[in-house]
Tab-separated table of C-alpha atoms in Angstrom:
chain	number	residue	atom	x	y	z
A	1	UNK	CA	-20.580	-7.084	23.010
A	2	UNK	CA	-20.249	-4.662	20.088
A	3	UNK	CA	-17.093	-5.274	18.041
A	4	UNK	CA	-15.976	-3.106	15.134
A	5	UNK	CA	-13.092	-3.475	12.710
A	6	UNK	CA	-12.307	0.235	12.673
A	7	UNK	CA	-8.722	0.599	13.913
A	8	UNK	CA	-5.287	0.602	12.350
A	9	UNK	CA	-2.098	-0.111	14.354
A	10	UNK	CA	-1.852	2.041	17.437
A	11	UNK	CA	-5.620	2.257	17.613
A	12	UNK	CA	-5.837	5.078	15.064
A	13	UNK	CA	-8.560	5.290	12.436
A	14	UNK	CA	-6.563	6.896	9.601
A	15	UNK	CA	-3.828	5.537	7.345
A	16	UNK	CA	-1.788	7.090	4.537
A	17	UNK	CA	0.056	5.249	1.778
A	18	UNK	CA	1.755	6.414	-1.412
A	19	UNK	CA	2.426	4.363	-4.536
A	20	UNK	CA	4.839	5.195	-7.371
A	21	UNK	CA	5.569	3.378	-10.614
A	22	UNK	CA	8.417	2.675	-13.017
A	23	UNK	CA	11.574	3.253	-10.936
A	24	UNK	CA	12.687	6.506	-12.529
A	25	UNK	CA	15.714	8.383	-11.176
A	26	UNK	CA	13.384	10.975	-9.667
A	27	UNK	CA	12.441	8.350	-7.082
A	28	UNK	CA	15.673	9.394	-5.357
A	29	UNK	CA	14.368	12.885	-4.649
A	30	UNK	CA	10.912	11.606	-3.797
A	31	UNK	CA	12.237	9.084	-1.264
A	32	UNK	CA	14.342	11.800	0.345
A	33	UNK	CA	11.252	13.959	0.797
A	34	UNK	CA	9.102	11.108	2.086
A	35	UNK	CA	11.782	10.240	4.619
A	36	UNK	CA	11.980	13.845	5.783
A	37	UNK	CA	8.273	13.838	6.642
A	38	UNK	CA	8.057	10.277	7.923
A	39	UNK	CA	5.803	9.146	5.067
A	40	UNK	CA	5.908	5.663	3.537
A	41	UNK	CA	5.674	4.620	-0.071
A	42	UNK	CA	5.467	1.545	-2.264
A	43	UNK	CA	7.590	1.628	-5.414
A	44	UNK	CA	6.541	-0.603	-8.303
A	45	UNK	CA	9.611	-1.370	-10.402
A	46	UNK	CA	10.281	-2.774	-13.871
A	47	UNK	CA	13.430	-4.851	-13.387
A	48	UNK	CA	14.099	-4.906	-17.123
A	49	UNK	CA	14.641	-1.141	-17.160
A	50	UNK	CA	17.290	-0.926	-14.433
A	51	UNK	CA	20.316	1.034	-15.595
A	52	UNK	CA	18.664	2.472	-18.682
A	53	UNK	CA	18.767	6.225	-19.133
A	54	UNK	CA	16.429	7.863	-16.633
A	55	UNK	CA	15.950	4.734	-14.511
A	56	UNK	CA	17.473	3.688	-11.189
A	57	UNK	CA	20.246	1.103	-11.125
A	58	UNK	CA	19.831	-2.378	-9.683
A	59	UNK	CA	22.761	-1.782	-7.338
A	60	UNK	CA	20.997	1.081	-5.553
A	61	UNK	CA	17.545	-0.475	-5.123
A	62	UNK	CA	17.995	-2.015	-1.671
A	63	UNK	CA	19.480	1.102	-0.080
A	64	UNK	CA	17.327	3.635	-1.941
A	65	UNK	CA	13.998	2.099	-0.977
A	66	UNK	CA	14.941	0.998	2.539
A	67	UNK	CA	12.056	1.712	4.896
A	68	UNK	CA	9.624	1.658	1.995
A	69	UNK	CA	8.349	-1.234	-0.130
A	70	UNK	CA	9.605	-2.545	-3.449
A	71	UNK	CA	6.795	-4.073	-5.469
A	72	UNK	CA	6.409	-5.574	-8.941
A	73	UNK	CA	5.436	-3.787	-12.151
A	74	UNK	CA	6.441	-6.562	-14.621
A	75	UNK	CA	9.832	-6.856	-16.285
A	76	UNK	CA	9.180	-4.551	-19.234
A	77	UNK	CA	5.785	-2.851	-18.809
A	78	UNK	CA	3.523	-4.680	-21.325
A	79	UNK	CA	-0.227	-4.361	-21.752
A	80	UNK	CA	-1.084	-7.458	-19.733
A	81	UNK	CA	-4.605	-7.824	-21.092
A	82	UNK	CA	-3.126	-7.988	-24.605
A	83	UNK	CA	-0.560	-10.611	-23.615
A	84	UNK	CA	-0.850	-14.422	-23.788
A	85	UNK	CA	-1.077	-16.202	-20.425
A	86	UNK	CA	2.481	-17.505	-20.713
A	87	UNK	CA	3.809	-13.971	-21.118
A	88	UNK	CA	1.748	-12.670	-18.197
A	89	UNK	CA	3.144	-15.407	-15.965
A	90	UNK	CA	6.704	-14.900	-17.154
A	91	UNK	CA	6.900	-11.125	-16.867
A	92	UNK	CA	5.417	-11.051	-13.360
A	93	UNK	CA	7.353	-13.987	-11.915
A	94	UNK	CA	10.626	-12.854	-13.475
A	95	UNK	CA	10.110	-9.358	-12.099
A	96	UNK	CA	9.435	-10.764	-8.640
A	97	UNK	CA	12.536	-12.939	-8.779
A	98	UNK	CA	14.779	-10.072	-9.868
A	99	UNK	CA	13.433	-7.683	-7.250
A	100	UNK	CA	13.534	-10.240	-4.440
A	101	UNK	CA	17.188	-10.945	-5.186
A	102	UNK	CA	17.890	-7.248	-4.625
A	103	UNK	CA	15.788	-6.462	-1.554
A	104	UNK	CA	15.892	-9.756	0.341
A	105	UNK	CA	12.181	-10.188	1.065
A	106	UNK	CA	9.191	-11.643	-0.814
A	107	UNK	CA	7.575	-9.240	-3.269
A	108	UNK	CA	3.839	-9.750	-2.810
A	109	UNK	CA	2.195	-6.945	-4.768
A	110	UNK	CA	2.226	-5.014	-8.019
A	111	UNK	CA	0.619	-2.248	-9.987
A	112	UNK	CA	-0.814	-2.807	-13.458
A	113	UNK	CA	1.348	-1.405	-16.286
A	114	UNK	CA	-0.622	1.377	-17.989
A	115	UNK	CA	-3.323	0.685	-15.401
A	116	UNK	CA	-4.915	-1.883	-17.715
A	117	UNK	CA	-6.022	-5.441	-16.972
A	118	UNK	CA	-8.901	-7.865	-17.501
A	119	UNK	CA	-10.522	-10.683	-15.544
A	120	UNK	CA	-8.123	-13.261	-16.997
A	121	UNK	CA	-5.093	-11.326	-15.765
A	122	UNK	CA	-6.606	-10.792	-12.316
A	123	UNK	CA	-7.466	-14.481	-11.965
A	124	UNK	CA	-3.835	-15.403	-12.704
A	125	UNK	CA	-2.281	-13.286	-9.950
A	126	UNK	CA	-2.860	-15.416	-6.813
A	127	UNK	CA	-1.000	-18.355	-8.357
A	128	UNK	CA	1.915	-15.987	-9.001
A	129	UNK	CA	2.112	-14.984	-5.342
A	130	UNK	CA	0.531	-11.575	-5.899
A	131	UNK	CA	-1.741	-10.483	-3.042
A	132	UNK	CA	-2.627	-6.993	-4.257
A	133	UNK	CA	-2.523	-5.015	-7.495
A	134	UNK	CA	-3.130	-1.298	-7.832
A	135	UNK	CA	-5.136	0.251	-10.641
A	136	UNK	CA	-5.221	3.897	-11.775
A	137	UNK	CA	-8.999	4.230	-11.336
A	138	UNK	CA	-9.067	6.891	-8.628
A	139	UNK	CA	-12.356	7.063	-6.719
A	140	UNK	CA	-11.790	10.078	-4.479
A	141	UNK	CA	-12.700	8.149	-1.332
A	142	UNK	CA	-10.884	6.768	1.700
A	143	UNK	CA	-12.229	3.237	1.449
A	144	UNK	CA	-10.556	-0.008	2.432
A	145	UNK	CA	-10.160	-2.114	-0.747
A	146	UNK	CA	-12.958	-4.632	-1.210
A	147	UNK	CA	-10.791	-6.480	-3.751
A	148	UNK	CA	-7.032	-5.989	-3.236
A	149	UNK	CA	-6.358	-7.368	-6.733
A	150	UNK	CA	-8.328	-4.407	-8.075
A	151	UNK	CA	-7.100	-1.850	-5.575
A	152	UNK	CA	-8.354	1.573	-6.628
A	153	UNK	CA	-6.506	4.573	-5.145
A	154	UNK	CA	-7.989	7.710	-3.666
A	155	UNK	CA	-6.322	10.030	-6.158
A	156	UNK	CA	-3.302	10.909	-8.261
A	157	UNK	CA	-0.815	13.162	-6.484
A	158	UNK	CA	-1.947	16.132	-8.584
A	159	UNK	CA	-5.208	16.096	-6.610
A	160	UNK	CA	-3.875	14.944	-3.229
A	161	UNK	CA	-3.982	18.306	-1.462
A	162	UNK	CA	-7.655	18.653	-2.354
A	163	UNK	CA	-8.424	15.631	-0.169
A	164	UNK	CA	-6.416	16.469	2.959
A	165	UNK	CA	-9.153	18.340	4.820
A	166	UNK	CA	-11.695	15.589	4.192
A	167	UNK	CA	-9.187	12.974	5.315
A	168	UNK	CA	-8.524	14.766	8.594
A	169	UNK	CA	-12.167	15.619	9.260
A	170	UNK	CA	-13.782	13.711	12.143
A	171	UNK	CA	-16.195	10.933	11.262
A	172	UNK	CA	-19.772	10.708	12.412
A	173	UNK	CA	-19.405	6.934	12.609
A	174	UNK	CA	-16.082	5.285	13.383
A	175	UNK	CA	-14.393	3.444	10.505
A	176	UNK	CA	-10.966	3.017	8.966
A	177	UNK	CA	-10.042	5.797	6.533
A	178	UNK	CA	-7.306	5.001	4.007
A	179	UNK	CA	-5.793	7.817	1.936
A	180	UNK	CA	-4.098	6.198	-1.070
A	181	UNK	CA	-2.051	8.426	-3.394
A	182	UNK	CA	-0.420	7.248	-6.627
A	183	UNK	CA	1.705	8.689	-9.408
A	184	UNK	CA	5.109	8.728	-11.094
A	185	UNK	CA	8.028	10.618	-9.590
A	186	UNK	CA	9.037	12.021	-12.985
A	187	UNK	CA	5.729	13.886	-13.099
A	188	UNK	CA	6.917	16.154	-10.271
A	189	UNK	CA	9.963	17.000	-12.370
A	190	UNK	CA	8.027	17.442	-15.613
A	191	UNK	CA	5.381	19.603	-13.958
A	192	UNK	CA	7.859	21.472	-11.741
A	193	UNK	CA	5.648	20.919	-8.694
A	194	UNK	CA	7.821	19.137	-6.150
A	195	UNK	CA	6.364	21.512	-3.585
A	196	UNK	CA	3.243	19.327	-3.589
A	197	UNK	CA	5.154	16.690	-1.628
A	198	UNK	CA	6.318	19.279	0.876
A	199	UNK	CA	2.828	20.671	1.316
A	200	UNK	CA	1.465	17.169	1.871
A	201	UNK	CA	4.225	16.390	4.358
A	202	UNK	CA	3.605	19.619	6.250
A	203	UNK	CA	-0.091	18.782	6.582
A	204	UNK	CA	0.046	15.043	7.186
A	205	UNK	CA	3.559	14.168	8.339
A	206	UNK	CA	4.432	13.494	11.965
A	207	UNK	CA	0.893	13.014	13.221
A	208	UNK	CA	0.044	10.588	16.010
A	209	UNK	CA	-3.442	9.955	14.600
A	210	UNK	CA	-2.252	8.605	11.223
A	211	UNK	CA	-0.624	5.267	10.439
A	212	UNK	CA	2.034	5.617	7.724
A	213	UNK	CA	2.244	2.334	5.859
A	214	UNK	CA	3.290	0.633	2.653
A	215	UNK	CA	0.777	-1.163	0.466
A	216	UNK	CA	1.981	-4.562	1.687
A	217	UNK	CA	1.753	-3.517	5.331
A	218	UNK	CA	-1.852	-2.479	4.835
A	219	UNK	CA	-2.750	-5.750	3.124
A	220	UNK	CA	-1.024	-7.781	5.849
A	221	UNK	CA	-2.887	-5.871	8.543
A	222	UNK	CA	-6.270	-6.313	6.856
A	223	UNK	CA	-5.543	-10.031	6.500
A	224	UNK	CA	-4.686	-10.217	10.200
A	225	UNK	CA	-8.006	-8.600	11.089
A	226	UNK	CA	-9.864	-11.188	9.052
A	227	UNK	CA	-7.988	-13.978	10.855
A	228	UNK	CA	-9.263	-12.948	14.291
A	229	UNK	CA	-11.287	-15.680	15.983
A	230	UNK	CA	-14.104	-14.938	18.439
A	231	UNK	CA	-15.945	-16.880	21.103
A	232	UNK	CA	-19.712	-17.191	20.681
A	233	UNK	CA	-20.334	-14.176	22.920
A	234	UNK	CA	-17.447	-12.210	21.299
A	235	UNK	CA	-15.765	-11.690	24.682
A	236	UNK	CA	-12.762	-13.872	23.911
A	237	UNK	CA	-10.675	-12.913	20.894
A	238	UNK	CA	-7.779	-14.930	19.501
A	239	UNK	CA	-5.242	-13.345	17.186
A	240	UNK	CA	-3.372	-16.197	15.429
A	241	UNK	CA	-1.328	-13.785	13.295
A	242	UNK	CA	2.263	-12.672	13.811
A	243	UNK	CA	1.320	-8.993	14.152
A	244	UNK	CA	-0.857	-7.224	16.742
A	245	UNK	CA	-4.326	-6.079	15.732
A	246	UNK	CA	-6.490	-3.272	17.058
A	247	UNK	CA	-10.290	-3.232	17.038
A	248	UNK	CA	-13.043	-1.426	18.924
A	249	UNK	CA	-14.955	-3.142	21.715
A	250	UNK	CA	-17.911	-1.105	22.942
A	251	UNK	CA	-16.412	1.897	21.118
A	252	UNK	CA	-13.080	1.636	22.956
A	253	UNK	CA	-9.808	0.724	21.196
A	254	UNK	CA	-8.551	-2.750	22.046
A	255	UNK	CA	-5.187	-4.286	21.173
A	256	UNK	CA	-5.000	-8.021	20.552
A	257	UNK	CA	-1.291	-8.968	20.638
A	258	UNK	CA	0.127	-11.434	18.134
A	259	UNK	CA	-0.608	-15.045	19.043
A	260	UNK	CA	-2.640	-14.123	22.109
A	261	UNK	CA	-6.183	-14.532	23.403
A	262	UNK	CA	-7.730	-11.422	24.945
A	263	UNK	CA	-10.804	-11.491	27.164
A	264	UNK	CA	-13.057	-8.436	27.067
A	265	UNK	CA	-14.519	-7.605	30.449
A	266	UNK	CA	-17.680	-5.682	31.190
């Protein structure tokens, strides 16, 4: 029995996620555009900047980002690798606590302020409840992250349209393709190129062969795949997770419902 981990929810092989930092007021326009095209984003917020000039207000966070994900970015955007351990712990945990009080769910991810970090910072994150952390080291690929605590994106939004054709192109060998775009919403305003979002939405929005997901949803799904349990001959598959998982069995998509055991015939 040939099993492959090559499917996202719905049995599709492609996923798109967007990731934006700092919580600037231009997130309002960006969210409106993402919603119009059915795209999903993760917004990494500095809780210490709420209400300052050019930043969103705490009171609007829950409603503004509904349907998307609110994620951590530290309280006040320090260089973490230049900070003592106590400060690293404090600024991440305090940011989580402030954001969780606003959105009503656990904040499980972050992006690195300035995109900088070191091994000491990374090693601290699991104890702080952080399951993923995005860098700014774009690699131009559609790879699943090998280390979610050093999650490298596909590209900055300035280059995103250059990758659309490759993302949509059929694969010779089936695998999961993840298109990860990052940036800052104020850059659209500064560069006067909001049309980039529209052009992306026109190309990639509303497709039945793409899963639109937040960063946390992707991490949760990948974790659920890894939790699958197989019989010795791989014909019985148990999914102990709370979400359904799709895989390929003999090159055919197979759904394993949450908490169920599925037997593969043939």
